[in-house]
PDB file of C-alpha atoms and ligand atoms in Angstrom:
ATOM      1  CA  UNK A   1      -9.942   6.343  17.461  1.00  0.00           C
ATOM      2  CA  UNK A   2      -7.448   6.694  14.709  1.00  0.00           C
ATOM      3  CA  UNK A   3      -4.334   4.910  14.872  1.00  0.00           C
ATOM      4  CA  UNK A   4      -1.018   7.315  15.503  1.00  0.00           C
ATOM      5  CA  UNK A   5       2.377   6.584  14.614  1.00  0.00           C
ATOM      6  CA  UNK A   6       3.159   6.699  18.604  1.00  0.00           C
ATOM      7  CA  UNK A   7       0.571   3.223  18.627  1.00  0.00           C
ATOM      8  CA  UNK A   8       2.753   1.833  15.684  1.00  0.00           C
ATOM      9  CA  UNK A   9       5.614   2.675  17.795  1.00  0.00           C
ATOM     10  CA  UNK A  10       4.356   1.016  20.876  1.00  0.00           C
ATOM     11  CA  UNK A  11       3.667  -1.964  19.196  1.00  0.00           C
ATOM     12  CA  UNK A  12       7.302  -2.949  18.566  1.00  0.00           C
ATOM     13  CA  UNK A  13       7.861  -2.471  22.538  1.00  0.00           C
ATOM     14  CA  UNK A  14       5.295  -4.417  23.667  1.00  0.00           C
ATOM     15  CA  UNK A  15       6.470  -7.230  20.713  1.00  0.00           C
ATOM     16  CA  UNK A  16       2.959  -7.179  19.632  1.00  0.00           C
ATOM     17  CA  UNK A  17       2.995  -8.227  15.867  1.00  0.00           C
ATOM     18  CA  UNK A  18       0.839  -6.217  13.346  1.00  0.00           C
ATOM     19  CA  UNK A  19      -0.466  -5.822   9.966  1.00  0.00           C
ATOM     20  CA  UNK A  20      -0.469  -3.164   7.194  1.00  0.00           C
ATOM     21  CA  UNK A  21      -2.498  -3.798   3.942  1.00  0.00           C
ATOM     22  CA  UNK A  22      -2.481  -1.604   0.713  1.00  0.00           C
ATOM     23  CA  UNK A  23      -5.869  -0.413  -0.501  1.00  0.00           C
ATOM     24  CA  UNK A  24      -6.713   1.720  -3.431  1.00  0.00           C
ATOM     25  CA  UNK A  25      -9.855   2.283  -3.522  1.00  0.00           C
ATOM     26  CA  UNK A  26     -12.684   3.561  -0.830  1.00  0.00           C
ATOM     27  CA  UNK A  27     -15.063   0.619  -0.596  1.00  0.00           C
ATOM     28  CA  UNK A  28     -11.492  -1.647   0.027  1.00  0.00           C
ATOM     29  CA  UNK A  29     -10.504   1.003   2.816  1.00  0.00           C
ATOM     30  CA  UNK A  30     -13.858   0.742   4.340  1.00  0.00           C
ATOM     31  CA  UNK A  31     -13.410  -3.109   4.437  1.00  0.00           C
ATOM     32  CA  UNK A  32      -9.784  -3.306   5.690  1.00  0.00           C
ATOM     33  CA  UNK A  33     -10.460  -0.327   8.143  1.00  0.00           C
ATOM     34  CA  UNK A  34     -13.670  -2.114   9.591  1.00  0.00           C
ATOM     35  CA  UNK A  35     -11.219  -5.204   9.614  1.00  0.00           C
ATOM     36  CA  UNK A  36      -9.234  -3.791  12.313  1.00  0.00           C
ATOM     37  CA  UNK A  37      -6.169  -2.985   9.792  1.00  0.00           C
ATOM     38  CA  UNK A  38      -4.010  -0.234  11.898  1.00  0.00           C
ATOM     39  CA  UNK A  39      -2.005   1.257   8.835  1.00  0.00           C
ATOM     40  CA  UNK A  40      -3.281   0.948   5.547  1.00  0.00           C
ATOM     41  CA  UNK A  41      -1.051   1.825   2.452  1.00  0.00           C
ATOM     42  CA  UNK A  42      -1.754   3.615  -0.632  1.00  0.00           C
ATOM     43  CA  UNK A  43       1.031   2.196  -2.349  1.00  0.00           C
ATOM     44  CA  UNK A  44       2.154   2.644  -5.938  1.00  0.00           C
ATOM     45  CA  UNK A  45       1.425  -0.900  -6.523  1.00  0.00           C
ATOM     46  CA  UNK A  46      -1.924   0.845  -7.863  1.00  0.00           C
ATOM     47  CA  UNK A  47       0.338   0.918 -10.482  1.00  0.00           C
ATOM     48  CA  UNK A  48      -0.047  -2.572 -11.730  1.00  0.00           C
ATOM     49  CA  UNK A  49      -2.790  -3.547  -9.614  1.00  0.00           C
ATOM     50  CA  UNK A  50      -4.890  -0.811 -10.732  1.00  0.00           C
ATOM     51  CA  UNK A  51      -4.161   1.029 -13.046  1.00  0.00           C
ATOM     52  CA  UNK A  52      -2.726  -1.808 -15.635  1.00  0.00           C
ATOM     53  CA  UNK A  53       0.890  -0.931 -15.569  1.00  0.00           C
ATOM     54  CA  UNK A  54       3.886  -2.947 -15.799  1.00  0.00           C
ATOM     55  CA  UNK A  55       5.780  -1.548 -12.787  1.00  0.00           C
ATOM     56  CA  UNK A  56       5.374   1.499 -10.676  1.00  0.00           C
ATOM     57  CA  UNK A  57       7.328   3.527 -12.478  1.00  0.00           C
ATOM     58  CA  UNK A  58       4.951   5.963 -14.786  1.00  0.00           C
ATOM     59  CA  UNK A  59       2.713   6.554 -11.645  1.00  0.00           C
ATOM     60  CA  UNK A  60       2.437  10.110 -11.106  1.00  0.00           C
ATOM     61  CA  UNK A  61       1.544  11.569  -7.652  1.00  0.00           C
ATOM     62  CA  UNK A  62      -1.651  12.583  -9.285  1.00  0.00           C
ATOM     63  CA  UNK A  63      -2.476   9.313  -9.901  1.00  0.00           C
ATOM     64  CA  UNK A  64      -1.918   8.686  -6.276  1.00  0.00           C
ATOM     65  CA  UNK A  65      -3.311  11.311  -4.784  1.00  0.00           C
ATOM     66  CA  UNK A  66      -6.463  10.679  -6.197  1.00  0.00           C
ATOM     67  CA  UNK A  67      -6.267   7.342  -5.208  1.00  0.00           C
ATOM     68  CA  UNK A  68      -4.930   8.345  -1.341  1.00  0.00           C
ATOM     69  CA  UNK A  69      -7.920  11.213  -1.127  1.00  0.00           C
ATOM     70  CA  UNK A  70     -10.874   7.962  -1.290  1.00  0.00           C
ATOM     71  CA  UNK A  71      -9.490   5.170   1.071  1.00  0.00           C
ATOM     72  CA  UNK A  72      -9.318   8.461   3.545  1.00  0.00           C
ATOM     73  CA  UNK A  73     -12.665   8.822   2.947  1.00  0.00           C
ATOM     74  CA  UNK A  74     -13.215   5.164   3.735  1.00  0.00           C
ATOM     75  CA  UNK A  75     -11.453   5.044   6.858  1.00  0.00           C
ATOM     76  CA  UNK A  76     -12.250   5.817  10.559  1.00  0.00           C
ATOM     77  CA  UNK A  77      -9.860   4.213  12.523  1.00  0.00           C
ATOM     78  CA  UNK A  78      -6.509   3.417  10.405  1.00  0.00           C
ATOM     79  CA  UNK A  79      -3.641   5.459   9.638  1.00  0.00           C
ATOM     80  CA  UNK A  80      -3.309   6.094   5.888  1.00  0.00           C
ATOM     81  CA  UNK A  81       0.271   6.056   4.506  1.00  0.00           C
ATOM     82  CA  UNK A  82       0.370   7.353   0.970  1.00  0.00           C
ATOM     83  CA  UNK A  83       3.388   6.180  -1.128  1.00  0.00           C
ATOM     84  CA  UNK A  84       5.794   9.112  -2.888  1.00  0.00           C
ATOM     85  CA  UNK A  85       5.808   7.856  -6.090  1.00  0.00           C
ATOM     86  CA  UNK A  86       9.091   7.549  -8.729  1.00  0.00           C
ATOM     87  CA  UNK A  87      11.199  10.948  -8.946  1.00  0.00           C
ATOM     88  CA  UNK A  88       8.555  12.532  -6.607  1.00  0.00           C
ATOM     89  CA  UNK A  89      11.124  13.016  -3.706  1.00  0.00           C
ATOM     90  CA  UNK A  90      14.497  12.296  -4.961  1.00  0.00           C
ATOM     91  CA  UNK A  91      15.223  15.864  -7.405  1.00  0.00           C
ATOM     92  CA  UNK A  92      15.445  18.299  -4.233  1.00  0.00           C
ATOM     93  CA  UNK A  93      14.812  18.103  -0.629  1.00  0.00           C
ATOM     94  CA  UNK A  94      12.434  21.028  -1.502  1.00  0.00           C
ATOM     95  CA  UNK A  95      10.433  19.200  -3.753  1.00  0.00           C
ATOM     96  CA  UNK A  96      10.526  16.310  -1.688  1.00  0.00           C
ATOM     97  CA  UNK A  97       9.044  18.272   1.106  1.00  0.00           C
ATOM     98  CA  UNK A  98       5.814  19.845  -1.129  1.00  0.00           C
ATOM     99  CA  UNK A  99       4.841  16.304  -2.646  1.00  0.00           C
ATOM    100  CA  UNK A 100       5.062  15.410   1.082  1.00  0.00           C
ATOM    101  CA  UNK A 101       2.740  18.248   1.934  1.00  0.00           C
ATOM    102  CA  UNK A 102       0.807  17.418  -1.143  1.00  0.00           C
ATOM    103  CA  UNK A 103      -0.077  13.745   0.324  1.00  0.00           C
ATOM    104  CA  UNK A 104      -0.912  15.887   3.960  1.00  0.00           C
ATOM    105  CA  UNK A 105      -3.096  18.427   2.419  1.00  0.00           C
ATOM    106  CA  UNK A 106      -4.726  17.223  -0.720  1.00  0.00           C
ATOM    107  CA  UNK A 107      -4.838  13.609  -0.291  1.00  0.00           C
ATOM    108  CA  UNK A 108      -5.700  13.718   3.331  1.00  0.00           C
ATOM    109  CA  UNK A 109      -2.695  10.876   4.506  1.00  0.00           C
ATOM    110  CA  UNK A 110      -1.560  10.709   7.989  1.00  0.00           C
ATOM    111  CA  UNK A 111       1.801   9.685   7.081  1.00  0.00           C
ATOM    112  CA  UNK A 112       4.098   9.276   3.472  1.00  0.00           C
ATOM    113  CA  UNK A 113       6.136   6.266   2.727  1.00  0.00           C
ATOM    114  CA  UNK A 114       9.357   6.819   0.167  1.00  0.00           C
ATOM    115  CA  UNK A 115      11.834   4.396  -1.057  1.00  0.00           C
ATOM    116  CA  UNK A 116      15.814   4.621  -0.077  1.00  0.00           C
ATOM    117  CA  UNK A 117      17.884   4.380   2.914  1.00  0.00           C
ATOM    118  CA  UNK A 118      21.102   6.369   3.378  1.00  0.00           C
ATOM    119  CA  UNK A 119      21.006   8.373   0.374  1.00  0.00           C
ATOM    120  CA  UNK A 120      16.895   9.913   1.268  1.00  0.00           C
ATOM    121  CA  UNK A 121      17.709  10.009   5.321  1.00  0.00           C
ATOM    122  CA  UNK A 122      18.257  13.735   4.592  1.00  0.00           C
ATOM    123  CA  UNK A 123      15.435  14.216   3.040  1.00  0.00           C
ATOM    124  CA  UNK A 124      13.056  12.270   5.424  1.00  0.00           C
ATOM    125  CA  UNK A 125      14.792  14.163   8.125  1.00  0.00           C
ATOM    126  CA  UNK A 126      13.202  17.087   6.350  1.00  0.00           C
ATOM    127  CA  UNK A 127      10.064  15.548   6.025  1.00  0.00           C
ATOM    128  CA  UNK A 128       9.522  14.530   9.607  1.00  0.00           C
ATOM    129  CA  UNK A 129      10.929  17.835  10.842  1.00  0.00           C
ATOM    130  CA  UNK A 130       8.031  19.787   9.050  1.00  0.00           C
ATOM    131  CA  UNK A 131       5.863  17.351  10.550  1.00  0.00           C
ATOM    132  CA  UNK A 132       5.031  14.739   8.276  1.00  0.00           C
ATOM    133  CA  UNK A 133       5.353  10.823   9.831  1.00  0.00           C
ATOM    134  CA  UNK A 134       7.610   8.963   6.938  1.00  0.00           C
ATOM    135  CA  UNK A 135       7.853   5.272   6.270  1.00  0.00           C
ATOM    136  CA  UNK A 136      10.981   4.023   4.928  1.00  0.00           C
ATOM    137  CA  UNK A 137      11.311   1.774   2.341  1.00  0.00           C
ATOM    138  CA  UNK A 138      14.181  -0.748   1.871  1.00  0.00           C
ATOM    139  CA  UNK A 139      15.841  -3.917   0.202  1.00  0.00           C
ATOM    140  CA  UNK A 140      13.839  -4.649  -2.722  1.00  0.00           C
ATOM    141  CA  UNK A 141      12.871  -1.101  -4.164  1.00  0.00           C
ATOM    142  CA  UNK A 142      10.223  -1.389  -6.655  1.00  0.00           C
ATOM    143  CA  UNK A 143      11.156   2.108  -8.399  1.00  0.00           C
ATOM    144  CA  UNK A 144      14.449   1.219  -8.754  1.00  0.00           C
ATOM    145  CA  UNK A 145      13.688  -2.083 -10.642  1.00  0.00           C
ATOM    146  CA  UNK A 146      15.688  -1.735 -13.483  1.00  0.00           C
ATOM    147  CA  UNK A 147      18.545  -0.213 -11.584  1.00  0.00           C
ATOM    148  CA  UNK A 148      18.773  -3.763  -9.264  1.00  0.00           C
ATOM    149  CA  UNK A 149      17.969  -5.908 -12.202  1.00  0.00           C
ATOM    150  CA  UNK A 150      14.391  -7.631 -11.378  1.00  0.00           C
ATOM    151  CA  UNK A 151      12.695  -8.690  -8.221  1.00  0.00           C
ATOM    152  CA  UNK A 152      15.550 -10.509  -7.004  1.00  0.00           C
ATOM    153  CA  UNK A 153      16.276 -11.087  -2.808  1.00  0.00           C
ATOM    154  CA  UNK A 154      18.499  -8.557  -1.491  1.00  0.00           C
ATOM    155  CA  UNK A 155      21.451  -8.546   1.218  1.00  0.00           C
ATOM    156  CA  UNK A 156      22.523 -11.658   0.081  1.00  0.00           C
ATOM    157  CA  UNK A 157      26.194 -10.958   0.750  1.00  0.00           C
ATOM    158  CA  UNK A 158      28.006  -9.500   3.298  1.00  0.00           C
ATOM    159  CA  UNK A 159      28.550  -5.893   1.729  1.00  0.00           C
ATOM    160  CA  UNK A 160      25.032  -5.863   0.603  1.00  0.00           C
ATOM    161  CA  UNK A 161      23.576  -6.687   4.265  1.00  0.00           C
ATOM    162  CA  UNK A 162      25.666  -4.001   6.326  1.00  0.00           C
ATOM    163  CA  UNK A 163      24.267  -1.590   3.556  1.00  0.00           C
ATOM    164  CA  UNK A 164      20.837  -2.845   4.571  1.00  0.00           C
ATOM    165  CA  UNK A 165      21.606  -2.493   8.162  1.00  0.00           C
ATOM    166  CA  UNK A 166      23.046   1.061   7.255  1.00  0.00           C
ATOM    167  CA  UNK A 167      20.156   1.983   5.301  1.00  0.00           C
ATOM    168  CA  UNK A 168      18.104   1.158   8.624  1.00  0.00           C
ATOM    169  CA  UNK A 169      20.169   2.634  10.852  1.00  0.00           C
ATOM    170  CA  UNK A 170      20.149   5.861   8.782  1.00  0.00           C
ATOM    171  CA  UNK A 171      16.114   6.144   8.519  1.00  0.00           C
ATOM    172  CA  UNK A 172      16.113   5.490  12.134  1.00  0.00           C
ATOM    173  CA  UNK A 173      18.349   8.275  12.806  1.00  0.00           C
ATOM    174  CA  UNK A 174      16.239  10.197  10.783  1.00  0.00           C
ATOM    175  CA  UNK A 175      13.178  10.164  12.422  1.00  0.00           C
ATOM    176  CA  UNK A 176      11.419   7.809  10.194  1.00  0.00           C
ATOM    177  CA  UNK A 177       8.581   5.811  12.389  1.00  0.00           C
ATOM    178  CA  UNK A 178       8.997   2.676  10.460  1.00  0.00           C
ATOM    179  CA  UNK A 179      10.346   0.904   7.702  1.00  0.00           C
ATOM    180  CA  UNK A 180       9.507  -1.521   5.091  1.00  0.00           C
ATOM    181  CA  UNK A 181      11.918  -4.587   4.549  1.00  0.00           C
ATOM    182  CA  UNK A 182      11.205  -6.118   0.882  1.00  0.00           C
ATOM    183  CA  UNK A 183      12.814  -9.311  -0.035  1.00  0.00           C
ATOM    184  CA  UNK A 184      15.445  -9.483   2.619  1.00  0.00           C
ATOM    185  CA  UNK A 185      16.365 -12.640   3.995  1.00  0.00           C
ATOM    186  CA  UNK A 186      15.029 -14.052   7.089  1.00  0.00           C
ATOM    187  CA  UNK A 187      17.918 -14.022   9.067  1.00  0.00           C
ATOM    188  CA  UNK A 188      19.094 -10.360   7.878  1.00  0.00           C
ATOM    189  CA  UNK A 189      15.177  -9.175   8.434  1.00  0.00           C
ATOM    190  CA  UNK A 190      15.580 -10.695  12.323  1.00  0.00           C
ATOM    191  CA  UNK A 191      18.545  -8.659  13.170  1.00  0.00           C
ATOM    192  CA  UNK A 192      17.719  -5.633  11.489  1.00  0.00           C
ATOM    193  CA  UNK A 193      14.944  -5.592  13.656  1.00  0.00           C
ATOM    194  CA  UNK A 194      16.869  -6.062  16.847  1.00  0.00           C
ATOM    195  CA  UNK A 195      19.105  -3.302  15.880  1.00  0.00           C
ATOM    196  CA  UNK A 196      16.816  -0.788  15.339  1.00  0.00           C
ATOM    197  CA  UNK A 197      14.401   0.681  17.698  1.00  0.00           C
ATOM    198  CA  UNK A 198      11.626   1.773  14.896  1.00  0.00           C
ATOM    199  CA  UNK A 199       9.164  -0.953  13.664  1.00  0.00           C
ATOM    200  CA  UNK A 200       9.965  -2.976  10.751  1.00  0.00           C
ATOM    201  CA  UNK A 201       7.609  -4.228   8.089  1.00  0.00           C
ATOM    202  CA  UNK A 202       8.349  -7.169   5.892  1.00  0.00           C
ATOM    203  CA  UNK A 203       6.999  -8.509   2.835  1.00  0.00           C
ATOM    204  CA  UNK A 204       8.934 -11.452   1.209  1.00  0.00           C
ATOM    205  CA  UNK A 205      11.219 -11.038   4.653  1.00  0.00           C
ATOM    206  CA  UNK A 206      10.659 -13.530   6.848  1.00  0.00           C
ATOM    207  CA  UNK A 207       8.284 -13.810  10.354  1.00  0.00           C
ATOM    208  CA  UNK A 208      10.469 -12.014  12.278  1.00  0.00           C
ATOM    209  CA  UNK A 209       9.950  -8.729  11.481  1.00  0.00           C
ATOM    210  CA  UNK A 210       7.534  -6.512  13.686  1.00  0.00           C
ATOM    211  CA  UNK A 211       4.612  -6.256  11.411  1.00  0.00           C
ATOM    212  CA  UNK A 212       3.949  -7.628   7.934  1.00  0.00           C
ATOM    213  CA  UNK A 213       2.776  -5.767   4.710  1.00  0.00           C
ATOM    214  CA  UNK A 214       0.753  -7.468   1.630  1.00  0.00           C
ATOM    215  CA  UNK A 215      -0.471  -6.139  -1.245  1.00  0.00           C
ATOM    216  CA  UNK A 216      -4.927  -7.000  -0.961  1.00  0.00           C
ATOM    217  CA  UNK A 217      -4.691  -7.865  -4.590  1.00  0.00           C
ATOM    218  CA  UNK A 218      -2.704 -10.750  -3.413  1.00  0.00           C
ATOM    219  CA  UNK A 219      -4.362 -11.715  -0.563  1.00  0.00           C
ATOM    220  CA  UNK A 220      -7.539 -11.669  -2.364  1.00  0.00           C
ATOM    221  CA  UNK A 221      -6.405 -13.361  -5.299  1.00  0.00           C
ATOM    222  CA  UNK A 222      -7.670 -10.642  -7.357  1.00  0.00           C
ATOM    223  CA  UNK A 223      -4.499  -9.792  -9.974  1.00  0.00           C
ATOM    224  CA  UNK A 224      -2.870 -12.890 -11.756  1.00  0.00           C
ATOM    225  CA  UNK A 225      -0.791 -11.381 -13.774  1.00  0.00           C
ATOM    226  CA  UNK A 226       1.919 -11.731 -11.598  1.00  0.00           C
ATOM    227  CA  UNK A 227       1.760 -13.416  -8.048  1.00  0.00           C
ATOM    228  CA  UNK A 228       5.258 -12.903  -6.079  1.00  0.00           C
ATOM    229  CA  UNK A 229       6.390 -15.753  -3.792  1.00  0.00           C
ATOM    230  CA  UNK A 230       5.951 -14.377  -0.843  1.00  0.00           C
ATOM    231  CA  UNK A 231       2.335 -13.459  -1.596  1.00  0.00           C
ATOM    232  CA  UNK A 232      -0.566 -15.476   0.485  1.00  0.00           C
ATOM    233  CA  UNK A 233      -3.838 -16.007  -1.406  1.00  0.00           C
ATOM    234  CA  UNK A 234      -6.317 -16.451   1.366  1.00  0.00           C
ATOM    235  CA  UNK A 235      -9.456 -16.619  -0.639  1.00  0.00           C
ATOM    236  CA  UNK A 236      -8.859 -16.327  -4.625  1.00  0.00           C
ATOM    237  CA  UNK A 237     -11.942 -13.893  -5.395  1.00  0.00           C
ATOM    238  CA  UNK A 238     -11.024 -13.803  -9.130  1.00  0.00           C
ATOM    239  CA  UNK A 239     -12.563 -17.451  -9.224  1.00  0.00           C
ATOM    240  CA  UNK A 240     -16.197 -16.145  -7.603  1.00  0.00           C
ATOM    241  CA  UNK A 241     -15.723 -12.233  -9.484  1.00  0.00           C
ATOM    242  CA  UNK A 242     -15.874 -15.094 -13.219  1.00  0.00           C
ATOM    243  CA  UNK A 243     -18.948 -17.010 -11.494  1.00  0.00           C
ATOM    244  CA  UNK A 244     -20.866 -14.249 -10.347  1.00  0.00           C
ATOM    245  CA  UNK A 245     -20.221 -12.519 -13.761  1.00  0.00           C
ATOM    246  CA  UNK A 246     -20.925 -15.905 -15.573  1.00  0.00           C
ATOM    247  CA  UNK A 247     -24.484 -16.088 -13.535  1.00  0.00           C
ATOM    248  CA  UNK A 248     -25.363 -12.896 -14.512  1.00  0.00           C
ATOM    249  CA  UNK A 249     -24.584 -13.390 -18.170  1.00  0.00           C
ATOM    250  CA  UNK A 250     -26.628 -16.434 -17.910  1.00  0.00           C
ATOM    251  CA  UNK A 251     -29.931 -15.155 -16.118  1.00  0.00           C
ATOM    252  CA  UNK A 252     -29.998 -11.920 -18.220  1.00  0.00           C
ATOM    253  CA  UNK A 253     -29.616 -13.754 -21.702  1.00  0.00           C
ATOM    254  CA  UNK A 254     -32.508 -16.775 -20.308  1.00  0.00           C
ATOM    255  CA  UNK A 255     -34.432 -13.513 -19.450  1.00  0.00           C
ATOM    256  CA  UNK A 256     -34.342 -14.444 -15.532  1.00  0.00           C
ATOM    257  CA  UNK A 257     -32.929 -10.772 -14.283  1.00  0.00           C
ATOM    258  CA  UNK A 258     -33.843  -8.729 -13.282  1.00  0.00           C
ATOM    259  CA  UNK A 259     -36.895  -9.732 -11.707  1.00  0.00           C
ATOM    260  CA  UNK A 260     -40.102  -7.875 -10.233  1.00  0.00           C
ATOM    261  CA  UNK A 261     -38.014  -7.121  -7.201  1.00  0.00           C
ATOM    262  CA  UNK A 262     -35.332  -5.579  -9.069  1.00  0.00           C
ATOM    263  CA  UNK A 263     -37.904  -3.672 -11.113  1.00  0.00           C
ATOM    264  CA  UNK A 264     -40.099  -0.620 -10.490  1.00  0.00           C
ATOM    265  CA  UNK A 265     -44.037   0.149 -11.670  1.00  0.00           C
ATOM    266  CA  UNK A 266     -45.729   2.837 -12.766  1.00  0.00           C
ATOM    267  CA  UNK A 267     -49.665   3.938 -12.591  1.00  0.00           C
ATOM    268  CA  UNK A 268     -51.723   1.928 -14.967  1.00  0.00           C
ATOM    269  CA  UNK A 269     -53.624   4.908 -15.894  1.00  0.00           C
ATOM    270  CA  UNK A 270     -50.349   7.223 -16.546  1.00  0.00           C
ATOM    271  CA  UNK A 271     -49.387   4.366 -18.882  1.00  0.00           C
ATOM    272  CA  UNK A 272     -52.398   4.230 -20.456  1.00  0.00           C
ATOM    273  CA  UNK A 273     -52.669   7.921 -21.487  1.00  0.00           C
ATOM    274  CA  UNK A 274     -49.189   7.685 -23.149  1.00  0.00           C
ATOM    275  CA  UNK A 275     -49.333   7.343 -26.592  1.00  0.00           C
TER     276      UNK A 275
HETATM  277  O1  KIV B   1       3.459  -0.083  -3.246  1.00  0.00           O
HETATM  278  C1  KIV B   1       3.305  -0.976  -2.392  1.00  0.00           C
HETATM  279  O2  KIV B   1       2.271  -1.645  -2.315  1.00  0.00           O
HETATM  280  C2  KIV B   1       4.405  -1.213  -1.474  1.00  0.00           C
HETATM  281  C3  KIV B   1       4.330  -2.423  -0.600  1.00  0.00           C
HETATM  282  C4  KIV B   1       4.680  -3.627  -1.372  1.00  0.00           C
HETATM  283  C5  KIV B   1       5.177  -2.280   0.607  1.00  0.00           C
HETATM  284  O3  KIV B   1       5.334  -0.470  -1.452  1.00  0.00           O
END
């Protein structure tokens, strides 16, 4: 059975703690989804993960809908968020609300995640009343990276936390089903999530948050480029991707691979008769 927002939802009442994972691709979903994974997000981390970017600002929502539309089809059982990508939600409630509808129809996502607290609430309320399960998204914005000056912590000081607990507030009231807490503090993660009664997510924001988001890149030590502190390698599969590559160099160049039981035959006599 496919996970619903009501399950995410429970969670956080029963205080059982939870994961989300991005995925990008539809032999990841299948893995993360067989995993057990209850949310999985398409997020526009494909950006640089994927797609070779530096940040996740020139993905376009074609990009991600064609990304969203194969970890569906890789999924049975978790809920697929796909992420509303830069300037995708922020021109006009109205075209917020078909990009939305765009993720729903076309790219088959149970729910949309956008970035923002106060200043979208409108809009998610718009969202969610047509329908459509959001995700908020706040402290450390990726799309807004050059507006808050680099991947830096944020609610460090007093006017910046009661902002953040604002923001949360305000998505709450909105009718978003969760939210996503990026670099926050520990402490300011812990009581945002007693004050609010919808699930928070954290990555880079401490253990006390209700679930916990990573991107897999990270957690499979897959991209190098850039590994953020609060990213857990729990296998680095770069390291066997290089071996299993190097083998293969190897055996094909000492004329080991492939082998007879890599390799198919044909009738002698068919062979024969070719000139
Ligand atoms: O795009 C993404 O992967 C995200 C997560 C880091 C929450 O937004």
């Amino acid at each position: 059975m496919r996970t619903t927002i009501n399950d995410i939802r429970k969670k956080k009442s029963a205080a059982e703690k939870f994961v989300m994972l991005t995925a990008y691709d539809y032999s990841t979903a299948r893995l993360v989804d067989e995993s057990g994974v209850p949310l999985i997000l398409v997020g526009d981390s494909l950006g640089m993960v994927v797609l070779g970017y530096e940040s996740t600002i020139p993905v376009t929502i074609e990009e991600m809908l064609h990304h969203t539309k194969a970890v569906v089809r890789g999924t049975k059982n978790s809920l697929v968020v796909g992420d509303l990508p830069f300037m995708t939600y922020q021109i006009s409630t109205a075209e917020a609300m078909r990009n939305a509808a765009r993720f729903m129809q076309e790219g088959g996502a149970h729910a949309v995640k956008l970035e923002g607290g106060e200043v979208v609430a409108e809009t998610v309320r718009r969202i969610v009343d047509c329908g459509i399960p959001v995700m908020g998204h706040i402290g450390l914005t990726p799309q807004s990276i050059h507006q808050l000056g680099g991947h830096k912590v944020q609610g460090k000081d007093k006017a910046a936390a009661e902002r953040l607990l604002n923001d949360a507030r305000a998505l709450e009231q909105a009718g978003a089903f969760a939210v996503v807490l990026e670099l926050v503090p520990s402490q300011l993660s812990k009581l945002i999530t007693q004050k609010v009664s919808i699930p928070t997510i954290g990555i880079g924001a401490g253990p006390d948050c209700d679930g916990q988001v990573q991107v897999i890149s990270d957690l499979l030590g897959l991209f190098s480029d850039f590994v953020p502190r609060h990213a857990k390698q729990y296998v680095k599969l770069s390291d066997n991707i290089r071996s299993a590559i190097g083998e293969y160099i190897t055996e094909v160049t000492a004329g080991k691979f492939p082998g007879s039981q890599h390799s198919s035959n044909m009738d002698e006599e068919i062979l024969a008769d070719l000139t």
